[in-house]
PDB file of C-alpha atoms in Angstrom:
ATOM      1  CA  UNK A   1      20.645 -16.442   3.712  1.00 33.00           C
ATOM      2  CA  UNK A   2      17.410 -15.863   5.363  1.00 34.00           C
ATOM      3  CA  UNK A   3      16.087 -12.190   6.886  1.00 34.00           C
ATOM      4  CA  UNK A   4      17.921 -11.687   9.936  1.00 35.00           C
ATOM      5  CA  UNK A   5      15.885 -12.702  13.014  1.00 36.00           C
ATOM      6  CA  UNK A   6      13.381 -14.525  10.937  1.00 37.00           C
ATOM      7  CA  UNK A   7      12.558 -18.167  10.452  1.00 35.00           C
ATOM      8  CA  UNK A   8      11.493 -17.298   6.433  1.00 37.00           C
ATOM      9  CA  UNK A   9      13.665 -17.843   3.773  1.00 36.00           C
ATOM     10  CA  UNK A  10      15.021 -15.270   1.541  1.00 40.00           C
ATOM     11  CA  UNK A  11      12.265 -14.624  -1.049  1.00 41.00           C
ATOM     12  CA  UNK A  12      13.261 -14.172  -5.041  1.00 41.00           C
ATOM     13  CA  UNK A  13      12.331 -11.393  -6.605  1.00 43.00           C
ATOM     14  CA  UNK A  14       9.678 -11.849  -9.037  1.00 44.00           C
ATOM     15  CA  UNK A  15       6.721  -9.632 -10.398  1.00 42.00           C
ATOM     16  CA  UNK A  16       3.928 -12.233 -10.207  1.00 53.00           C
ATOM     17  CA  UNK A  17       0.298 -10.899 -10.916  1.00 52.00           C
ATOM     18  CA  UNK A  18      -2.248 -13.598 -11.827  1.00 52.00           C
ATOM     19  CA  UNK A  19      -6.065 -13.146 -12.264  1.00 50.00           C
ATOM     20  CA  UNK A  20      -6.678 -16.175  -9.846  1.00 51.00           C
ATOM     21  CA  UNK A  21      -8.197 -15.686  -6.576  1.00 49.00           C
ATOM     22  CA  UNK A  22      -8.266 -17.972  -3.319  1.00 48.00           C
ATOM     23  CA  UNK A  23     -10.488 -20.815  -3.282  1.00 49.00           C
ATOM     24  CA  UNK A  24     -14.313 -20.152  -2.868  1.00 46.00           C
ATOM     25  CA  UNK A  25     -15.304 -20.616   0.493  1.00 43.00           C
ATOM     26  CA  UNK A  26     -18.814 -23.566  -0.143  1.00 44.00           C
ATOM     27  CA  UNK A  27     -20.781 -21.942   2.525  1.00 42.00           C
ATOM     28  CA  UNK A  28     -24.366 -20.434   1.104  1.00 46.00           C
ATOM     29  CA  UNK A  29     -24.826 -17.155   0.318  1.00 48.00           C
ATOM     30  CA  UNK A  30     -26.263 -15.789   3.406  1.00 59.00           C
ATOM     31  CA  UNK A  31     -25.428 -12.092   3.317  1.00 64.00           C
ATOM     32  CA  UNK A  32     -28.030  -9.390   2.985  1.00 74.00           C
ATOM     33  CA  UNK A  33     -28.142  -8.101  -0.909  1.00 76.00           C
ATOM     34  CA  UNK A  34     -29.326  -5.185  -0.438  1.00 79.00           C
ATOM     35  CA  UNK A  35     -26.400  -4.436   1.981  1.00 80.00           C
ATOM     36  CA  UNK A  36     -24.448  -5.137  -1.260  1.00 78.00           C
ATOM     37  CA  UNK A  37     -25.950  -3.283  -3.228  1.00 81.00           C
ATOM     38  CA  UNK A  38     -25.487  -0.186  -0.598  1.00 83.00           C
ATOM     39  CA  UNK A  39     -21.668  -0.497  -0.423  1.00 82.00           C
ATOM     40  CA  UNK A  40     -21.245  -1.363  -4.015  1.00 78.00           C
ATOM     41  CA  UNK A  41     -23.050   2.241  -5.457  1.00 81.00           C
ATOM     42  CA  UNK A  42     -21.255   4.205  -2.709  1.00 83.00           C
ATOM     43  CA  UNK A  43     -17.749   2.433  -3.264  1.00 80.00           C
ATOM     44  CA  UNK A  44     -18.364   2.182  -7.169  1.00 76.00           C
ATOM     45  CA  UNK A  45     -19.179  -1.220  -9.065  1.00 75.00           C
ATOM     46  CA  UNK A  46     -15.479  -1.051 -11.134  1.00 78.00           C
ATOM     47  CA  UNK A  47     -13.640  -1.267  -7.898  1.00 81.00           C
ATOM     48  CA  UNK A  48     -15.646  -4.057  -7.106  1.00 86.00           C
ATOM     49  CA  UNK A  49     -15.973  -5.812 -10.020  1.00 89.00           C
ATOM     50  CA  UNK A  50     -12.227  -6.773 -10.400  1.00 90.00           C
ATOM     51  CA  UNK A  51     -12.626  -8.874  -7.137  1.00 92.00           C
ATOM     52  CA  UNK A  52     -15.628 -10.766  -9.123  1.00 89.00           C
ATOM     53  CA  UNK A  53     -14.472 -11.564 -12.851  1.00 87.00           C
ATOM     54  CA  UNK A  54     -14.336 -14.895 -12.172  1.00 89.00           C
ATOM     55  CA  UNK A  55     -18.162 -15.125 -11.090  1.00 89.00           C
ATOM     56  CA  UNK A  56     -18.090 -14.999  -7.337  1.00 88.00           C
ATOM     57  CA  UNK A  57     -21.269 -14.058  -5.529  1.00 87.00           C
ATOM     58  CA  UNK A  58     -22.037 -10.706  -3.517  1.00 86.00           C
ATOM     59  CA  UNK A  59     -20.272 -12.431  -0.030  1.00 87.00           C
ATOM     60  CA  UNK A  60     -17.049 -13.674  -1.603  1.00 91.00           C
ATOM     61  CA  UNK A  61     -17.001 -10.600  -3.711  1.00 91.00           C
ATOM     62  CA  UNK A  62     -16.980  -8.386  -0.599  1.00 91.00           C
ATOM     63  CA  UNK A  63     -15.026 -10.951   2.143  1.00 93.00           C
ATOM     64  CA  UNK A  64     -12.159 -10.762  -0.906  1.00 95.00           C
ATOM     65  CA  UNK A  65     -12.488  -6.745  -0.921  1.00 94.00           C
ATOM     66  CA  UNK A  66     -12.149  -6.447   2.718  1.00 94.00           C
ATOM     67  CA  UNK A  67      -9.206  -9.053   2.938  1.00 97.00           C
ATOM     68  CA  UNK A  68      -7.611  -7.045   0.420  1.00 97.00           C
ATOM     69  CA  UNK A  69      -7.634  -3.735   2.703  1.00 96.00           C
ATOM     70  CA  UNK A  70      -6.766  -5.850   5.517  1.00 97.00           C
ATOM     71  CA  UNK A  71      -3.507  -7.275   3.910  1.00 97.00           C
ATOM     72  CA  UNK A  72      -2.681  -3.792   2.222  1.00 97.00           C
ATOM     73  CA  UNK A  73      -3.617  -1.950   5.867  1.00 97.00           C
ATOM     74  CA  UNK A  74      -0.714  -4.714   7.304  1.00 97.00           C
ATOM     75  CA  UNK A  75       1.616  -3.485   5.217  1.00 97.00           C
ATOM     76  CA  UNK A  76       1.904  -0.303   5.972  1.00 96.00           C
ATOM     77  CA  UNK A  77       4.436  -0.067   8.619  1.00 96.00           C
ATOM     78  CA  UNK A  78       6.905  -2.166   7.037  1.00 97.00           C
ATOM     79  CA  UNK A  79       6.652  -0.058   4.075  1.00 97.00           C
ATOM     80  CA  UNK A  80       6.932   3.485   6.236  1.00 97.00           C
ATOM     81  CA  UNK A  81       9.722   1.841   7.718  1.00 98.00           C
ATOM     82  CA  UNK A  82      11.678   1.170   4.344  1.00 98.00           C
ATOM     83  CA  UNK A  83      10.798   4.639   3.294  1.00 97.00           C
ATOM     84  CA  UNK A  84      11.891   6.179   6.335  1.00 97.00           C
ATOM     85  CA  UNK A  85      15.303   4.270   6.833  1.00 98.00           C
ATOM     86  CA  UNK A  86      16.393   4.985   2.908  1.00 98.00           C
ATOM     87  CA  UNK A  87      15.659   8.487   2.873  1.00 98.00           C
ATOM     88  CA  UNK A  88      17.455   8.995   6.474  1.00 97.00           C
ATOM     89  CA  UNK A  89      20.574   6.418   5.652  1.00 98.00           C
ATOM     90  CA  UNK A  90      21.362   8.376   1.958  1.00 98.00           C
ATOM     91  CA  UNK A  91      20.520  11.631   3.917  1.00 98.00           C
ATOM     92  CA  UNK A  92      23.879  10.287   6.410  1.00 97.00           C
ATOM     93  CA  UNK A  93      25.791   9.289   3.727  1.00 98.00           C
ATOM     94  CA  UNK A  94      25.417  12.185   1.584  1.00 98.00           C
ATOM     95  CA  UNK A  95      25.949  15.163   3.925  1.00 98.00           C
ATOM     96  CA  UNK A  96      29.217  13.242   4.828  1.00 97.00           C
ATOM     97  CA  UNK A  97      30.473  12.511   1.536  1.00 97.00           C
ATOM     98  CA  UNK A  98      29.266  16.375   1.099  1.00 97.00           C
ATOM     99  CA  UNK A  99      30.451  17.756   3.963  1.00 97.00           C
ATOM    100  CA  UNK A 100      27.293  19.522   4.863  1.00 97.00           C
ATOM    101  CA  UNK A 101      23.794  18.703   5.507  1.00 97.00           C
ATOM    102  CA  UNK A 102      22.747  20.549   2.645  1.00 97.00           C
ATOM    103  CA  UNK A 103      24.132  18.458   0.162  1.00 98.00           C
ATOM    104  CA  UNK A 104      21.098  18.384  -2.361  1.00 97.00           C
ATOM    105  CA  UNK A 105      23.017  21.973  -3.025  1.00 97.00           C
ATOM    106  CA  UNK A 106      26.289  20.617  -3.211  1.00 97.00           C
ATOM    107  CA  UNK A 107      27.584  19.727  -6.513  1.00 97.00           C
ATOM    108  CA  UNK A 108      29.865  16.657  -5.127  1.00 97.00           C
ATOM    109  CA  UNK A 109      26.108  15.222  -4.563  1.00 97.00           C
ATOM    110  CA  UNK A 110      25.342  14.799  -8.370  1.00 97.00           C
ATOM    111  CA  UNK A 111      21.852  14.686  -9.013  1.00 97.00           C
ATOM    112  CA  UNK A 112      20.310  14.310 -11.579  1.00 96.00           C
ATOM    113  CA  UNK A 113      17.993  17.385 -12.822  1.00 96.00           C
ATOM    114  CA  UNK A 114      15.112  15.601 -12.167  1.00 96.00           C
ATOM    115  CA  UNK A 115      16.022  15.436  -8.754  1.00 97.00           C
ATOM    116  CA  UNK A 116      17.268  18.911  -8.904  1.00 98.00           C
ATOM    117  CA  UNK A 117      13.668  19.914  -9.714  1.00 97.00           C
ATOM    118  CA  UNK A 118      11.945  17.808  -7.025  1.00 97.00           C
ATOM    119  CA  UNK A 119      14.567  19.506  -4.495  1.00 98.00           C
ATOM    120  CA  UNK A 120      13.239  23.088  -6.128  1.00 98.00           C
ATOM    121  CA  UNK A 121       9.856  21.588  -5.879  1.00 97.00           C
ATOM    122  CA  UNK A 122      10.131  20.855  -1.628  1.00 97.00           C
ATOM    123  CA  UNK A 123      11.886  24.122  -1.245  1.00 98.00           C
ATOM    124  CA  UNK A 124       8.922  26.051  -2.975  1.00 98.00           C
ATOM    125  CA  UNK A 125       6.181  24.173  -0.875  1.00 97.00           C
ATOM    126  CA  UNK A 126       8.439  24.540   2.174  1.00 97.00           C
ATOM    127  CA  UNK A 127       8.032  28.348   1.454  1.00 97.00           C
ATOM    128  CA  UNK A 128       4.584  28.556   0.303  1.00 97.00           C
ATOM    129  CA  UNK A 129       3.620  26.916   3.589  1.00 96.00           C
ATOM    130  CA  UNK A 130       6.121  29.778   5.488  1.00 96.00           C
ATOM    131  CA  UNK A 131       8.312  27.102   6.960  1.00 96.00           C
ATOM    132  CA  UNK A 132      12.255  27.517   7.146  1.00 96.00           C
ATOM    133  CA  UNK A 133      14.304  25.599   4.631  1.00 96.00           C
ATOM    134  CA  UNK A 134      16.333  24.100   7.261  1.00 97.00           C
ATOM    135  CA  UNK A 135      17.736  20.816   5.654  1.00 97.00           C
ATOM    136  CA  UNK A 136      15.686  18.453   7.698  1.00 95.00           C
ATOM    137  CA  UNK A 137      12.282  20.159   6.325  1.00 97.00           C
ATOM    138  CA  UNK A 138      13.678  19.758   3.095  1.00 97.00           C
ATOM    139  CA  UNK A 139      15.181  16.284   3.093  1.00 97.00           C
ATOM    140  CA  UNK A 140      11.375  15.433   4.444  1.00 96.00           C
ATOM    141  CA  UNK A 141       9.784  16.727   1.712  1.00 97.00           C
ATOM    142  CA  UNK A 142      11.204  14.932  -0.910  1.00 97.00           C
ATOM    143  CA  UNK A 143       9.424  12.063  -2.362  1.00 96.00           C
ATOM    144  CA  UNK A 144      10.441   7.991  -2.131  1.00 96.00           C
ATOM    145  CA  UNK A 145      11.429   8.364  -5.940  1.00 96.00           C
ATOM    146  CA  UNK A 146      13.666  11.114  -5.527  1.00 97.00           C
ATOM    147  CA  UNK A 147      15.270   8.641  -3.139  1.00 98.00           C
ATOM    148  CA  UNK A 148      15.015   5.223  -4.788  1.00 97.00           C
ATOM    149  CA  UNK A 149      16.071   7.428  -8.362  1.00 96.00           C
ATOM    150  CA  UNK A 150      19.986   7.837  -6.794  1.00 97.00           C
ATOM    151  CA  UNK A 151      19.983   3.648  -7.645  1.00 97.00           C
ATOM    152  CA  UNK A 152      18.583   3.891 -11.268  1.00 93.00           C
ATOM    153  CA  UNK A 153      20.898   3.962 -14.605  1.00 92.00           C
ATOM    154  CA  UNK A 154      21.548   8.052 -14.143  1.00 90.00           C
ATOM    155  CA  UNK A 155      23.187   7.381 -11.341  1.00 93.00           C
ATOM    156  CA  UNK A 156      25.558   4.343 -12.892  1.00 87.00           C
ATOM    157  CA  UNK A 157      26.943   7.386 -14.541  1.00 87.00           C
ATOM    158  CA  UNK A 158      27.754  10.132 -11.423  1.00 92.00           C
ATOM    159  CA  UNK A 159      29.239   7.073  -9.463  1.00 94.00           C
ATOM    160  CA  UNK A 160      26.527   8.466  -6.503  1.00 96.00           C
ATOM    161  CA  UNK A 161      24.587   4.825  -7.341  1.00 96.00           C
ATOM    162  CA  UNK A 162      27.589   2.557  -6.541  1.00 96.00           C
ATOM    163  CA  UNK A 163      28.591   4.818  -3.467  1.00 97.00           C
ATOM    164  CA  UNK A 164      25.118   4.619  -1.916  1.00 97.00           C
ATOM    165  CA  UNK A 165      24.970   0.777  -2.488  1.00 97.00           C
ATOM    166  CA  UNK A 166      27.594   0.276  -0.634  1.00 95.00           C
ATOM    167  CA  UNK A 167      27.286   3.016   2.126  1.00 97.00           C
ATOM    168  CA  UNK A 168      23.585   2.343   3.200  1.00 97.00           C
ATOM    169  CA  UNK A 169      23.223  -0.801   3.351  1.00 98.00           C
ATOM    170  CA  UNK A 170      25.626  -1.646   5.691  1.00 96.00           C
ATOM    171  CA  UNK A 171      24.279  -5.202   6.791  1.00 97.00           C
ATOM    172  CA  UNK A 172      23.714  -6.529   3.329  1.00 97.00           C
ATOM    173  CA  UNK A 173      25.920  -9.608   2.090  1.00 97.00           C
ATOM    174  CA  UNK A 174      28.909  -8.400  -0.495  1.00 96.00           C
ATOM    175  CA  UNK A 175      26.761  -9.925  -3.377  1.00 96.00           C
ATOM    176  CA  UNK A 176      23.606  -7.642  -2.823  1.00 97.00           C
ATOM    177  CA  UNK A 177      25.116  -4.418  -2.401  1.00 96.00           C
ATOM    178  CA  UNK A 178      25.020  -3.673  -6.570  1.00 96.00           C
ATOM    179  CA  UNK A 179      23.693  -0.607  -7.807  1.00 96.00           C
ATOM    180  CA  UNK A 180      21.397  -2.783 -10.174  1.00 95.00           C
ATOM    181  CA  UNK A 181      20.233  -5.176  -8.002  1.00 96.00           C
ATOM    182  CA  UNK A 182      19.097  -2.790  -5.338  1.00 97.00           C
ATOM    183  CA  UNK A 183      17.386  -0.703  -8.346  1.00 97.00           C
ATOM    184  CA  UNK A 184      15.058  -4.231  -9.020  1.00 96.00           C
ATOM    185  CA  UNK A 185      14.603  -4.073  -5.483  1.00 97.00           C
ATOM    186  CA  UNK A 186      13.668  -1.093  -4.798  1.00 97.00           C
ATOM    187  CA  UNK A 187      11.258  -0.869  -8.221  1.00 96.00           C
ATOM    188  CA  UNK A 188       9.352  -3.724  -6.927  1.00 97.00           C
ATOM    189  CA  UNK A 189       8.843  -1.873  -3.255  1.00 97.00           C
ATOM    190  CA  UNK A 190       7.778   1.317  -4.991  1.00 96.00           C
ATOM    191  CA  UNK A 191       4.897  -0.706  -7.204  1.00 96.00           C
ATOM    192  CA  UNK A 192       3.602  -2.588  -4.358  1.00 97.00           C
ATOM    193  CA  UNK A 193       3.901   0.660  -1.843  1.00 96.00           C
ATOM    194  CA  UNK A 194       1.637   2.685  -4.693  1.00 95.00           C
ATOM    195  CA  UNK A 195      -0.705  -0.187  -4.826  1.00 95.00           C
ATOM    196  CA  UNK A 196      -1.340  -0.027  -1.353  1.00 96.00           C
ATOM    197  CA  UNK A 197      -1.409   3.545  -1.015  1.00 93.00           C
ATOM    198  CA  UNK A 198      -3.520   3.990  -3.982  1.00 92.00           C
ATOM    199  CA  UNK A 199      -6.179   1.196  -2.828  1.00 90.00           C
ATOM    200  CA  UNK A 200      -5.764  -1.077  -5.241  1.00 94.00           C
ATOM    201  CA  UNK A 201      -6.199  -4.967  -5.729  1.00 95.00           C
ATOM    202  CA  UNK A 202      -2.783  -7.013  -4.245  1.00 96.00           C
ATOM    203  CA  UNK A 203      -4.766 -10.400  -3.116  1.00 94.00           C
ATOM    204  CA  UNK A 204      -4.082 -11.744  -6.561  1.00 92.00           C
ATOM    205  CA  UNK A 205      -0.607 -11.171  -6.751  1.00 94.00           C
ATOM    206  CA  UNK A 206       1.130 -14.651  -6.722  1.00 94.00           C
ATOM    207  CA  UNK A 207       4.344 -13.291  -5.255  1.00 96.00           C
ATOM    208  CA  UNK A 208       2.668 -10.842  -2.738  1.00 96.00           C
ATOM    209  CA  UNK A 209       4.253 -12.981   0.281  1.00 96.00           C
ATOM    210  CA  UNK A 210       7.530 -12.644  -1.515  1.00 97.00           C
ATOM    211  CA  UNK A 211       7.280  -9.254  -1.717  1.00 97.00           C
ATOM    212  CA  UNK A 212       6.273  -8.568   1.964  1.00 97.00           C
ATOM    213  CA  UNK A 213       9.705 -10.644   2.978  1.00 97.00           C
ATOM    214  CA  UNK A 214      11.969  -8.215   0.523  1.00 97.00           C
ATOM    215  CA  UNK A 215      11.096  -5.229   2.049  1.00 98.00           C
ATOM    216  CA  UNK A 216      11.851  -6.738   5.645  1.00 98.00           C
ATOM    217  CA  UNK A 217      14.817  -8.047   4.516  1.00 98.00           C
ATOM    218  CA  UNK A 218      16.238  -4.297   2.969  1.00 98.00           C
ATOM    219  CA  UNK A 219      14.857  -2.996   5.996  1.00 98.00           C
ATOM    220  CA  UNK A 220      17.398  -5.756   7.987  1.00 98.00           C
ATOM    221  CA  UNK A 221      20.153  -4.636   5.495  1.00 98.00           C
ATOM    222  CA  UNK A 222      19.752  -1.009   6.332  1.00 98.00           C
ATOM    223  CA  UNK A 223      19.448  -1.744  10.788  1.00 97.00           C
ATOM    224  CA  UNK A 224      18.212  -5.008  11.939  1.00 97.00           C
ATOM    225  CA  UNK A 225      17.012  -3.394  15.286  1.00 98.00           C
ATOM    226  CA  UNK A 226      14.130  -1.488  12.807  1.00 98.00           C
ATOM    227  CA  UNK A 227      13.646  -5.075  11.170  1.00 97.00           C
ATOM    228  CA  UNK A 228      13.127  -5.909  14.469  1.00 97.00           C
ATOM    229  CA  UNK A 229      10.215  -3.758  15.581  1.00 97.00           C
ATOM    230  CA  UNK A 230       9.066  -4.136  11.744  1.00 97.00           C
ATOM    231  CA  UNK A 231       8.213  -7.535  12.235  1.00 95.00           C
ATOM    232  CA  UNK A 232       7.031  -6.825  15.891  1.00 96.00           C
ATOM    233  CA  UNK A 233       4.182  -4.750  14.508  1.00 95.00           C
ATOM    234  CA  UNK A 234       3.814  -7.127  11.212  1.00 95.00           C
ATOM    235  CA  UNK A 235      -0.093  -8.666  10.872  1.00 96.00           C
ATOM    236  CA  UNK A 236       0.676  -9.976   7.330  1.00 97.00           C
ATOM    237  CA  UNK A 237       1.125 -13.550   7.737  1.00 95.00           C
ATOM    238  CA  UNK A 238      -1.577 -13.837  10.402  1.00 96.00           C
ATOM    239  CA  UNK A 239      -4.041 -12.294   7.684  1.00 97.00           C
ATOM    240  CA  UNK A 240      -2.669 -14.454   4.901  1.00 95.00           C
ATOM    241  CA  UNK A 241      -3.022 -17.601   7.325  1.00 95.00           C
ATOM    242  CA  UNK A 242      -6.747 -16.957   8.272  1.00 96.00           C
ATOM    243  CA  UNK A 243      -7.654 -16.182   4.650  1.00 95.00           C
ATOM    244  CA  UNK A 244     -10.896 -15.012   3.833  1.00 95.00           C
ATOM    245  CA  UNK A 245     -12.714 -17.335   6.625  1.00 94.00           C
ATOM    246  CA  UNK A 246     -13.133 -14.066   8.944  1.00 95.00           C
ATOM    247  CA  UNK A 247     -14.221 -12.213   6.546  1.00 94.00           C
ATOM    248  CA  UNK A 248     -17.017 -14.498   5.282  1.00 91.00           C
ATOM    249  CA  UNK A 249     -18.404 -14.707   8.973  1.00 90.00           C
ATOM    250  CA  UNK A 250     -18.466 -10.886   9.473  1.00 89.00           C
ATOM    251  CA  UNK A 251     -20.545 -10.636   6.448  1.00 86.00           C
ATOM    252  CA  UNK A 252     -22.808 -13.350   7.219  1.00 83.00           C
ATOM    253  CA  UNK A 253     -23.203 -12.233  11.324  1.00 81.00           C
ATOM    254  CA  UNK A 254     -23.488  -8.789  11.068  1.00 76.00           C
ATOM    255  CA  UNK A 255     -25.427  -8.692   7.709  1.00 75.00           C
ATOM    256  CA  UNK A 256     -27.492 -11.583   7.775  1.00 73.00           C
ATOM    257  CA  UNK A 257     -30.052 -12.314   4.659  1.00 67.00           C
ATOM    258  CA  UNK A 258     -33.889 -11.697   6.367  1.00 58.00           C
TER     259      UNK A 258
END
């Protein structure tokens, strides 16, 4: 089955990272050097030299840099919006299985004591910063692994893992709504999202476009209407379509070679 109100087929699920980059655009290297030379000593030659290992010039070099924060900038609402709809769906479900909204306190919630610590952890920030530990301030504070942990193996063990699956995703088909297969799922959202929010390479990653359509699809599983305005705001395939063309001409207009 395809993502609901999309035209793109499910994607599979694979890690794919490959050292190859797009094709070389043929056009001659018209772009100032010294320009280069300015951005690559104030953004540090090692972060540019992994978009160059395979002997691109100074233009290609920095077109496939700037494509790469383009593509990683696109991403971010559809990753905010995963992160936001998991943390507020298990929030739901847990304060009802719970019976309060505190239920990171509640011992029918059954975490783990890593997560035990990371709730300690927001509590003493909350506190540090004066704020009141009201459950939303807390629940907020808590980071996408304490989260995306309640689907790992510790949880195949509290029963929490298989509850969840099935609670919040309420739009998923029968067959994806497995503790272990949501765990893949979410492990491969979690990379990508640290990627991305770390600045770091994703143009080479063969499955990056299969990637982009998982986390709109568990979006779609969690409330289609948030697919919905996911995709409305979604710049990815646009970027991936256009390819490193734009890029090339920026460089060449704006910072021509005298």
């Amino acid at each position: 089955e395809g993502i609901p109100g999309s035209t793109e087929p499910t994607c599979h699920h694979h890690i794919g990272k490959s050292n190859r980059f797009p094709p070389r655009n043929r056009l001659p290297a018209l772009m100032n050097p010294a320009f280069f030379q300015q951005i690559e000593g104030i953004l540090h030659t090692e972060r540019i030299d992994v978009y160059r290992r395979d002997g691109a010039d100074r233009k290609l070099t920095l077109a496939r840099y700037m494509l790469n924060m383009a593509l990683s900038e696109s991403l971010y609402p559809s990753l905010q919006f995963a992160e936001i709809a998991l943390r507020n769906e298990v929030h739901r479900e847990l304060a009802d299985h719970c019976g309060t909204d505190a239920w990171y306190d509640s011992p029918a919630a059954r975490l783990t004591p890593w997560q035990q610590d990371k709730v300690a952890e927001a509590k003493a920030t909350l506190q540090r910063n004066r704020k009141p530990l009201t459950a939303g301030r807390i629940v907020a504070e808590l980071t996408f692994g304490f989260w995306t942990g309640f689907f790992n193996n510790s949880h195949a063990r509290t029963g929490i893992g298989a509850f969840l699956s099935r609670k919040a995703f309420p739009h998923a088909p029968a067959t994806e709504q497995y503790q272990a297969k949501l765990d893949r799922r979410w492990q491969d959202i979690r990379d990508l999202r640290n990627r991305v929010f770390h600045h770091e390479r994703i143009l080479h990653w063969t499955d990056l476009d299969a990637r982009r359509l998982a986390i709109l699809e568990i979006i779609s599983w969690i409330s289609p209407e948030l697919h919905d305005l996911a995709q409305a705001l979604d710049r990815f395939a646009l970027l991936r379509k256009d390819g490193l063309a734009p890029w090339i001409d920026k460089l060449q207009t704006q910072w021509p070679n005298p």
